[in-house]
mmCIF file of C-alpha atoms in Angstrom:
data_model
loop_
_atom_site.group_PDB
_atom_site.id
_atom_site.type_symbol
_atom_site.label_atom_id
_atom_site.label_comp_id
_atom_site.label_asym_id
_atom_site.label_seq_id
_atom_site.Cartn_x
_atom_site.Cartn_y
_atom_site.Cartn_z
ATOM 1 C CA ASP S 57 64.206 93.921 79.501
ATOM 2 C CA ASN S 58 65.072 95.945 82.541
ATOM 3 C CA ASP S 59 68.639 95.638 83.487
ATOM 4 C CA ILE S 60 70.002 97.107 86.621
ATOM 5 C CA ALA S 61 73.712 97.631 86.694
ATOM 6 C CA VAL S 62 75.520 99.063 89.759
ATOM 7 C CA ARG S 63 79.188 99.877 89.336
ATOM 8 C CA VAL S 64 81.769 101.117 91.932
ATOM 9 C CA PHE S 65 84.908 102.411 90.234
ATOM 10 C CA GLY S 66 88.157 103.061 91.981
ATOM 11 C CA LEU S 67 87.182 101.496 95.328
ATOM 12 C CA ILE S 68 90.946 101.161 95.824
ATOM 13 C CA SER S 69 93.071 103.316 93.416
ATOM 14 C CA GLN S 70 96.360 102.752 91.800
ATOM 15 C CA VAL S 71 97.273 99.407 93.300
ATOM 16 C CA LYS S 72 101.069 99.052 93.290
ATOM 17 C CA GLU S 73 102.593 96.054 91.521
ATOM 18 C CA PRO S 74 104.122 94.564 94.662
ATOM 19 C CA GLN S 75 100.626 94.685 96.347
ATOM 20 C CA LYS S 76 98.743 93.155 93.434
ATOM 21 C CA LYS S 77 99.161 89.394 94.344
ATOM 22 C CA LYS S 78 97.976 89.865 97.823
ATOM 23 C CA LEU S 79 95.017 91.974 96.746
ATOM 24 C CA LEU S 80 94.139 89.503 93.895
ATOM 25 C CA ASP S 81 93.958 86.704 96.630
ATOM 26 C CA ALA S 82 91.572 88.966 98.623
ATOM 27 C CA LEU S 83 89.506 89.693 95.568
ATOM 28 C CA ASN S 84 89.123 86.085 94.798
ATOM 29 C CA ILE S 85 87.886 85.560 98.398
ATOM 30 C CA CYS S 86 85.331 88.341 97.776
ATOM 31 C CA ASN S 87 84.225 86.851 94.515
ATOM 32 C CA SER S 88 83.663 83.583 96.177
ATOM 33 C CA LYS S 89 81.927 85.030 99.201
ATOM 34 C CA PHE S 90 79.654 87.423 97.291
ATOM 35 C CA ARG S 91 78.975 85.309 94.217
ATOM 36 C CA PHE S 92 76.758 87.808 92.297
ATOM 37 C CA TYR S 93 79.265 90.527 92.676
ATOM 38 C CA LYS S 94 82.439 90.843 90.539
ATOM 39 C CA PHE S 95 85.560 92.346 92.249
ATOM 40 C CA TYR S 96 88.512 93.034 89.883
ATOM 41 C CA ILE S 97 91.539 95.116 89.120
ATOM 42 C CA ASP S 98 91.225 97.145 85.866
ATOM 43 C CA ALA S 99 93.906 98.311 83.385
ATOM 44 C CA ASN S 100 94.523 101.416 85.524
ATOM 45 C CA ASN S 101 95.251 99.310 88.552
ATOM 46 C CA ASP S 102 92.112 100.305 90.325
ATOM 47 C CA VAL S 103 89.776 97.913 92.168
ATOM 48 C CA ASN S 104 86.235 98.022 90.731
ATOM 49 C CA VAL S 105 83.038 96.169 91.804
ATOM 50 C CA GLU S 106 80.150 95.262 89.450
ATOM 51 C CA TYR S 107 76.618 93.958 90.176
ATOM 52 C CA ASP S 108 74.071 93.246 87.451
ATOM 53 C CA PHE S 109 70.593 91.765 87.530
ATOM 54 C CA LEU S 110 67.667 91.495 85.234
ATOM 55 C CA THR S 111 64.048 92.315 86.396
ATOM 56 C CA GLU S 112 60.767 92.226 84.726
ATOM 57 C CA ALA S 113 59.315 94.779 87.087
ATOM 58 C CA ASN S 114 57.795 97.880 85.345
ATOM 59 C CA ASN S 115 58.983 100.192 88.104
ATOM 60 C CA ILE S 116 62.644 99.395 88.730
ATOM 61 C CA GLY S 117 63.242 102.357 91.056
ATOM 62 C CA PRO S 118 62.678 100.371 94.384
ATOM 63 C CA MET S 119 64.859 97.466 92.991
ATOM 64 C CA ALA S 120 67.651 99.836 91.997
ATOM 65 C CA LEU S 121 67.473 101.406 95.484
ATOM 66 C CA GLU S 122 67.743 97.796 97.081
ATOM 67 C CA ALA S 123 70.713 97.097 94.769
ATOM 68 C CA LEU S 124 72.572 100.156 96.055
ATOM 69 C CA VAL S 125 71.707 99.299 99.647
ATOM 70 C CA ARG S 126 72.947 95.691 99.021
ATOM 71 C CA ILE S 127 76.254 96.755 97.410
ATOM 72 C CA SER S 128 76.794 99.235 100.193
ATOM 73 C CA SER S 129 76.437 96.389 102.739
ATOM 74 C CA ILE S 130 78.641 93.957 100.784
ATOM 75 C CA LEU S 131 81.396 96.702 100.517
ATOM 76 C CA ASP S 132 81.211 97.210 104.228
ATOM 77 C CA GLU S 133 82.090 93.484 104.662
ATOM 78 C CA ALA S 134 84.522 93.180 101.650
ATOM 79 C CA TYR S 135 86.677 96.420 102.191
ATOM 80 C CA PRO S 136 88.319 95.176 105.386
ATOM 81 C CA ILE S 137 89.215 91.819 103.685
ATOM 82 C CA MET S 138 91.025 93.827 100.966
ATOM 83 C CA MET S 139 92.653 96.223 103.499
ATOM 84 C CA LYS S 140 93.925 93.262 105.625
ATOM 85 C CA ALA S 141 95.445 91.723 102.477
ATOM 86 C CA LEU S 142 97.212 95.025 101.573
ATOM 87 C CA TYR S 143 98.556 96.009 104.990
ATOM 88 C CA LYS S 144 99.047 92.624 106.672
ATOM 89 C CA LEU S 145 102.187 92.692 108.691
#
């Protein structure tokens, strides 16, 4: 078993209680849009992102690099969704 796990902790830190509802709506949009990624608010009120996949490849280095490139690309698209939800006038 080769499991590749990519985690982004504290993408947005210390979400205030009044902002949580709006941000949760945005995270649900991201969870629907990017179905293999998990966007959530943890117990410290930080937004985290998780991505896991199994591979049977003997050399997981290239696949791990691809996972990092993909999550970076996903975050480039997801972050504005979250920011619009937080700061929408």
